[in-house]
Short mmCIF file of C-alpha atoms in Angstrom, two decimals:
data_model
loop_
_atom_site.label_atom_id
_atom_site.label_comp_id
_atom_site.label_asym_id
_atom_site.label_seq_id
_atom_site.Cartn_x
_atom_site.Cartn_y
_atom_site.Cartn_z
CA MET S 1 6.79 25.66 -11.84
CA SER S 2 7.08 22.37 -14.09
CA GLN S 3 4.12 19.92 -12.95
CA THR S 4 6.94 17.30 -12.48
CA VAL S 5 8.09 19.01 -9.67
CA VAL S 6 4.59 18.12 -7.82
CA ILE S 7 5.68 14.66 -6.92
CA ALA S 8 9.52 14.92 -7.56
CA PRO S 9 11.72 15.70 -4.69
CA ALA S 10 15.38 16.98 -5.57
CA PRO S 11 17.33 14.45 -6.97
CA GLY S 12 20.04 12.84 -4.45
CA ARG S 13 21.76 9.92 -3.07
CA TYR S 14 19.53 9.26 -0.37
CA PRO S 15 15.48 8.78 -0.20
CA PRO S 16 13.00 11.24 1.05
CA GLY S 17 12.62 11.85 4.73
CA ASP S 18 14.55 10.89 7.57
CA LEU S 19 17.07 7.97 6.87
CA ALA S 20 15.89 6.19 10.10
CA ILE S 21 12.38 5.96 9.06
CA TRP S 22 13.57 3.90 5.82
CA ILE S 23 15.59 1.53 8.04
CA PHE S 24 12.38 1.14 10.26
CA ILE S 25 10.21 0.92 6.92
CA LEU S 26 12.81 -1.90 5.49
CA ALA S 27 12.79 -3.84 8.80
CA GLU S 28 8.56 -3.73 8.62
CA LEU S 29 8.59 -4.85 5.02
CA LEU S 30 11.15 -7.80 5.85
CA VAL S 31 8.65 -8.84 8.87
CA PHE S 32 5.74 -8.59 6.18
CA ALA S 33 7.65 -10.50 3.35
CA VAL S 34 8.11 -13.48 5.79
CA PHE S 35 4.39 -13.08 6.61
CA PHE S 36 3.54 -13.55 3.06
CA ALA S 37 5.46 -16.44 2.14
CA ALA S 38 4.61 -18.25 5.22
CA TYR S 39 0.87 -17.89 4.15
CA ALA S 40 1.82 -18.86 0.53
CA PHE S 41 3.28 -22.00 1.62
CA ALA S 42 1.01 -22.79 4.19
CA ARG S 43 -1.79 -22.56 1.73
CA ALA S 44 0.30 -24.85 -0.64
CA GLY S 45 0.18 -27.30 2.20
CA ASP S 46 -3.56 -27.25 2.18
CA VAL S 47 -5.27 -25.69 -0.93
CA ALA S 48 -8.61 -26.93 -0.20
CA LEU S 49 -8.83 -25.26 3.10
CA PHE S 50 -7.53 -22.07 2.11
CA ASP S 51 -9.74 -21.84 -0.82
CA GLU S 52 -12.72 -22.92 1.16
CA TYR S 53 -12.53 -20.15 3.81
CA GLN S 54 -11.21 -17.55 1.36
CA HIS S 55 -14.85 -17.56 0.09
CA THR S 56 -16.04 -16.29 3.66
CA LEU S 57 -14.21 -13.00 3.15
CA ASP S 58 -15.73 -9.98 1.97
CA ARG S 59 -14.06 -9.05 -1.28
CA ARG S 60 -15.61 -5.85 -1.71
CA ALA S 61 -14.82 -4.57 1.67
CA ALA S 62 -11.22 -5.28 0.67
CA LEU S 63 -11.75 -3.35 -2.49
CA VAL S 64 -13.14 -0.19 -0.55
CA ASN S 65 -10.32 -0.40 1.79
CA THR S 66 -7.81 -0.81 -0.97
CA LEU S 67 -9.23 2.26 -2.85
CA ALA S 68 -9.23 3.84 0.50
CA LEU S 69 -5.59 3.48 1.10
CA ILE S 70 -4.56 4.25 -2.60
CA THR S 71 -6.36 7.32 -2.43
CA SER S 72 -5.04 8.33 0.95
CA SER S 73 -1.61 7.73 -0.15
CA TYR S 74 -2.32 10.23 -3.46
CA PHE S 75 -3.50 12.52 -0.56
CA VAL S 76 0.01 12.43 1.07
CA VAL S 77 1.60 13.07 -2.25
CA ARG S 78 -0.53 16.05 -2.39
CA ALA S 79 0.41 17.26 1.08
CA THR S 80 4.19 16.52 0.42
CA ALA S 81 3.82 18.71 -2.77
CA ALA S 82 1.87 21.44 -1.16
CA ILE S 83 4.67 22.06 1.31
CA ARG S 84 7.44 21.94 -1.31
CA GLU S 85 5.35 24.75 -3.10
CA GLY S 86 5.24 26.75 0.62
CA SER S 87 1.30 26.23 1.51
CA ALA S 88 1.39 24.95 4.95
CA ARG S 89 -2.42 25.10 5.04
CA ASP S 90 -2.99 22.80 2.12
CA CYS S 91 -0.51 20.31 3.33
CA ALA S 92 -2.46 20.18 6.55
CA ARG S 93 -5.84 19.48 4.54
CA TRP S 94 -4.35 17.06 2.36
CA LEU S 95 -2.77 15.27 5.28
CA ALA S 96 -6.28 15.47 7.16
CA GLY S 97 -8.00 13.79 4.16
CA ALA S 98 -5.72 11.12 4.27
CA ILE S 99 -6.17 10.38 7.74
CA GLY S 100 -9.93 10.70 7.42
CA LEU S 101 -9.45 7.56 4.80
CA GLY S 102 -7.14 5.76 7.05
CA ALA S 103 -10.11 6.04 9.63
CA LEU S 104 -12.54 4.62 6.74
CA PHE S 105 -9.90 1.61 6.39
CA LEU S 106 -10.04 0.91 10.20
CA VAL S 107 -14.12 1.18 9.96
CA VAL S 108 -14.47 -1.02 7.25
CA LYS S 109 -12.01 -3.63 8.44
CA SER S 110 -13.58 -3.62 12.39
CA LEU S 111 -17.09 -4.51 10.45
CA GLU S 112 -15.29 -7.39 8.75
CA TYR S 113 -13.69 -8.65 12.26
CA ALA S 114 -17.04 -7.98 13.86
CA HIS S 115 -18.46 -10.37 10.99
CA HIS S 116 -15.96 -13.15 11.82
CA LEU S 117 -16.30 -12.70 15.82
CA GLU S 118 -20.10 -13.16 15.61
CA ALA S 119 -19.57 -16.24 13.07
CA GLY S 120 -17.27 -17.83 15.91
CA VAL S 121 -14.22 -17.33 13.94
CA HIS S 122 -11.25 -16.72 16.11
CA LEU S 123 -7.43 -17.51 15.77
CA GLY S 124 -7.47 -21.15 16.61
CA THR S 125 -10.25 -21.76 14.14
CA ASN S 126 -8.17 -23.10 11.45
CA THR S 127 -4.91 -22.40 9.58
CA PHE S 128 -6.62 -19.80 7.24
CA TYR S 129 -7.94 -17.73 9.90
CA MET S 130 -4.86 -17.59 11.96
CA PHE S 131 -3.07 -16.26 8.92
CA TYR S 132 -5.86 -14.24 7.86
CA LEU S 133 -6.57 -12.57 11.41
CA SER S 134 -2.92 -12.01 12.52
CA LEU S 135 -1.77 -10.70 9.09
CA THR S 136 -4.53 -8.13 8.61
CA PHE S 137 -4.66 -7.26 12.38
CA PHE S 138 -0.87 -6.83 12.14
CA HIS S 139 -1.20 -4.35 9.09
CA PHE S 140 -4.34 -2.74 10.82
CA MET S 141 -2.15 -1.89 14.06
CA HIS S 142 0.08 -0.06 11.40
CA VAL S 143 -2.68 1.94 9.60
CA LEU S 144 -3.66 3.01 13.36
CA MET S 145 0.18 3.85 13.92
CA GLY S 146 0.51 5.86 10.28
CA MET S 147 -2.60 7.71 11.13
CA VAL S 148 -0.79 8.89 14.59
CA ILE S 149 2.50 9.94 12.73
CA LEU S 150 -0.01 11.88 9.96
CA GLY S 151 -1.95 13.38 12.65
CA ALA S 152 1.18 14.80 14.52
CA VAL S 153 2.67 16.03 11.30
CA ALA S 154 -0.66 17.46 10.14
CA LEU S 155 -0.73 19.60 13.66
CA LYS S 156 2.72 20.87 12.91
CA ALA S 157 2.17 21.77 9.56
CA ARG S 158 -1.12 23.62 10.73
CA ARG S 159 1.13 25.65 13.03
CA GLY S 160 3.44 26.57 10.51
CA GLY S 161 6.08 24.21 11.54
CA TYR S 162 7.35 23.25 8.11
CA SER S 163 8.08 25.40 5.18
CA ALA S 164 9.13 25.05 1.58
CA THR S 165 12.73 24.57 2.43
CA GLU S 166 12.35 22.39 5.70
CA HIS S 167 9.65 19.81 5.46
CA THR S 168 11.91 16.57 6.23
CA GLY S 169 8.99 15.68 8.69
CA VAL S 170 6.14 16.00 6.25
CA GLU S 171 8.71 13.41 3.70
CA THR S 172 8.99 11.30 6.70
CA GLY S 173 5.56 10.58 7.83
CA GLY S 174 4.59 10.36 4.07
CA VAL S 175 6.90 7.47 3.37
CA TYR S 176 5.68 5.56 6.51
CA TRP S 177 2.19 6.09 5.23
CA HIS S 178 3.03 4.75 1.62
CA MET S 179 4.70 1.90 3.41
CA VAL S 180 1.43 0.71 4.77
CA ASP S 181 -0.27 1.39 1.38
CA LEU S 182 2.42 -1.04 -0.20
CA VAL S 183 1.70 -3.68 2.12
CA TRP S 184 -2.05 -3.86 1.51
CA LEU S 185 -1.25 -3.79 -2.25
CA ILE S 186 0.13 -7.28 -1.95
CA LEU S 187 -1.85 -8.34 1.04
CA PHE S 188 -5.42 -7.76 -1.01
CA PRO S 189 -4.77 -9.99 -3.77
CA LEU S 190 -2.73 -12.68 -1.85
CA VAL S 191 -5.51 -13.13 0.83
CA TYR S 192 -8.95 -12.09 -0.90
CA VAL S 193 -8.35 -13.05 -4.49
CA MET S 194 -5.57 -15.40 -5.37
CA ARG S 195 -6.82 -19.12 -5.44
CA MET W 1 12.87 38.86 -21.81
CA THR W 2 10.47 37.02 -19.92
CA PRO W 3 10.89 33.27 -19.54
CA THR W 4 8.05 31.15 -20.93
CA PRO W 5 6.49 29.05 -18.18
CA ALA W 6 6.40 25.29 -18.37
CA PRO W 7 2.95 24.20 -20.02
CA ARG W 8 0.73 22.94 -17.21
CA ALA W 9 -0.49 19.22 -17.98
CA TRP W 10 -4.37 18.78 -17.62
CA ILE W 11 -3.83 16.46 -15.05
CA ARG W 12 -0.66 15.71 -12.68
CA PRO W 13 1.50 12.95 -13.33
CA CYS W 14 1.02 11.76 -9.58
CA THR W 15 -2.88 11.64 -10.21
CA ARG W 16 -2.29 9.71 -13.56
CA ILE W 17 -0.47 7.19 -11.01
CA TRP W 18 -3.55 7.39 -8.79
CA LEU W 19 -5.72 6.35 -11.57
CA LEU W 20 -3.70 3.54 -12.64
CA LEU W 21 -3.74 2.29 -9.53
CA VAL W 22 -7.19 2.41 -9.12
CA LEU W 23 -7.73 0.84 -12.30
CA LEU W 24 -5.57 -2.34 -11.22
CA SER W 25 -7.20 -2.60 -7.97
CA VAL W 26 -10.56 -2.85 -9.83
CA VAL W 27 -9.32 -5.04 -12.12
CA THR W 28 -7.86 -7.23 -9.46
CA PHE W 29 -11.39 -7.62 -7.58
CA VAL W 30 -12.90 -7.96 -10.71
CA VAL W 31 -10.73 -11.40 -11.62
CA GLY W 32 -11.80 -12.21 -8.02
CA GLU W 33 -15.22 -11.59 -8.59
CA LEU W 34 -15.25 -13.83 -11.99
CA GLY W 35 -14.22 -16.66 -9.67
CA ALA W 36 -10.93 -17.25 -11.76
CA THR W 37 -9.03 -19.84 -10.12
CA GLY W 38 -5.51 -21.61 -11.12
CA LEU W 39 -2.01 -20.20 -11.62
CA ALA W 40 -2.76 -17.95 -14.52
CA PRO W 41 -4.80 -15.72 -13.03
CA SER W 42 -3.25 -15.85 -9.78
CA LEU W 43 -0.19 -15.02 -11.08
CA LEU W 44 -1.91 -12.14 -13.05
CA VAL W 45 -3.12 -10.30 -10.05
CA LEU W 46 0.14 -10.73 -8.27
CA GLY W 47 1.72 -9.16 -11.20
CA PHE W 48 -0.42 -6.34 -11.07
CA ALA W 49 0.02 -5.83 -7.33
CA MET W 50 3.97 -5.75 -8.10
CA LEU W 51 3.40 -3.24 -10.51
CA LYS W 52 1.23 -1.05 -8.41
CA GLY W 53 4.03 -1.75 -5.57
CA GLN W 54 6.77 -0.43 -8.03
CA LEU W 55 4.55 2.63 -8.90
CA ILE W 56 4.02 3.65 -4.93
CA GLY W 57 7.81 2.86 -4.48
CA ASP W 58 8.90 4.99 -7.67
CA PHE W 59 6.13 7.93 -7.61
CA TYR W 60 4.89 8.21 -4.33
CA MET W 61 7.96 7.14 -2.07
CA GLY W 62 10.04 9.14 -4.67
CA LEU W 63 12.65 6.28 -5.19
CA ARG W 64 12.80 7.14 -8.97
CA TRP W 65 14.70 10.38 -7.96
CA VAL W 66 17.38 8.37 -5.92
CA SER W 67 20.54 7.08 -6.99
CA GLY W 68 22.30 3.83 -5.70
CA LEU W 69 21.08 1.27 -3.89
CA TRP W 70 18.14 3.04 -2.18
CA ARG W 71 16.76 3.21 -5.65
CA TRP W 72 16.14 -0.45 -5.79
CA ALA W 73 14.90 -0.78 -2.19
CA VAL W 74 11.19 -1.19 -2.97
CA VAL W 75 11.90 -3.10 -6.16
CA ILE W 76 13.88 -5.80 -4.13
CA TRP W 77 11.58 -5.95 -1.63
CA LEU W 78 8.65 -6.76 -4.08
CA LEU W 79 10.63 -9.47 -5.71
CA VAL W 80 11.38 -11.35 -2.66
CA PRO W 81 7.65 -12.06 -1.47
CA GLY W 82 6.81 -11.88 -5.01
CA GLY W 83 9.28 -14.56 -5.89
CA LEU W 84 8.17 -16.75 -2.94
CA ILE W 85 4.51 -16.46 -3.46
CA THR W 86 4.79 -17.37 -7.03
CA THR W 87 6.86 -20.53 -5.94
CA ALA W 88 4.43 -21.45 -3.11
CA PHE W 89 1.49 -21.30 -5.68
CA VAL W 90 3.66 -22.97 -8.65
CA MET W 91 4.11 -25.91 -6.02
CA ALA W 92 0.23 -25.87 -4.94
CA ALA W 93 -0.62 -26.08 -8.75
CA ARG W 94 1.72 -29.08 -9.51
CA GLY W 95 0.67 -30.74 -6.12
CA THR W 96 4.11 -30.78 -4.97
CA ALA W 97 3.95 -29.06 -1.55
#
């Protein structure tokens, strides 16, 4: 089998997975786009405040989380490739790995939140923290939801519910997870690095 | 005659993409750690983020193999917040906000 088949679905007019999830993903991406733009324009109105409080964020934790999400997305690609090659067991294992990395993301992010809460930070502290907390928590909830979806897909894969010819569910869960990763890839530099 | 199987690459394409994503993320982190401020480093890491987003959309979400408008769904999405963020940072740098 050619190596390119591993990540390439059959060429077609529609993207992999259920079309409904793509409509949902586009709606989600639109919301995050508005959030990102609002953050950037709010910062433009008070650069000094945003730069000052950006220093209080843990960039190392954000890097760990970035690598966790990127790697979990890679695991989901491998899971999709495995089911396309007819290996449901490997598919479930790769998905379990992706869920584990999602859990790591949640733990690291929770530790960051705990640190801020201990310092007395809350939504009303200032505009920067209002955006930081609401934006990252909104994304946090998407990671949680993505883990639930991947968990359901992994269980079904483990029980033999997917095959090389019928695996729309794996692709559907996968593209949702990639969307969660995609959003973080913009959020990380915007909130933690750019100033 | 038995057909010759396609040669197996020593590293899968999706693994190469993953390595590139990791590299760009680490470079973004280093830019932050160096304390680089201003428009140029900000737009550099934003550019990295948009490139990473395109790689995810094309190769991980599978849009590279799709025809029609869906092919460009993620690219268009990246350009919208990317353009707005760029505008906001340019305004901030020029003090016109």
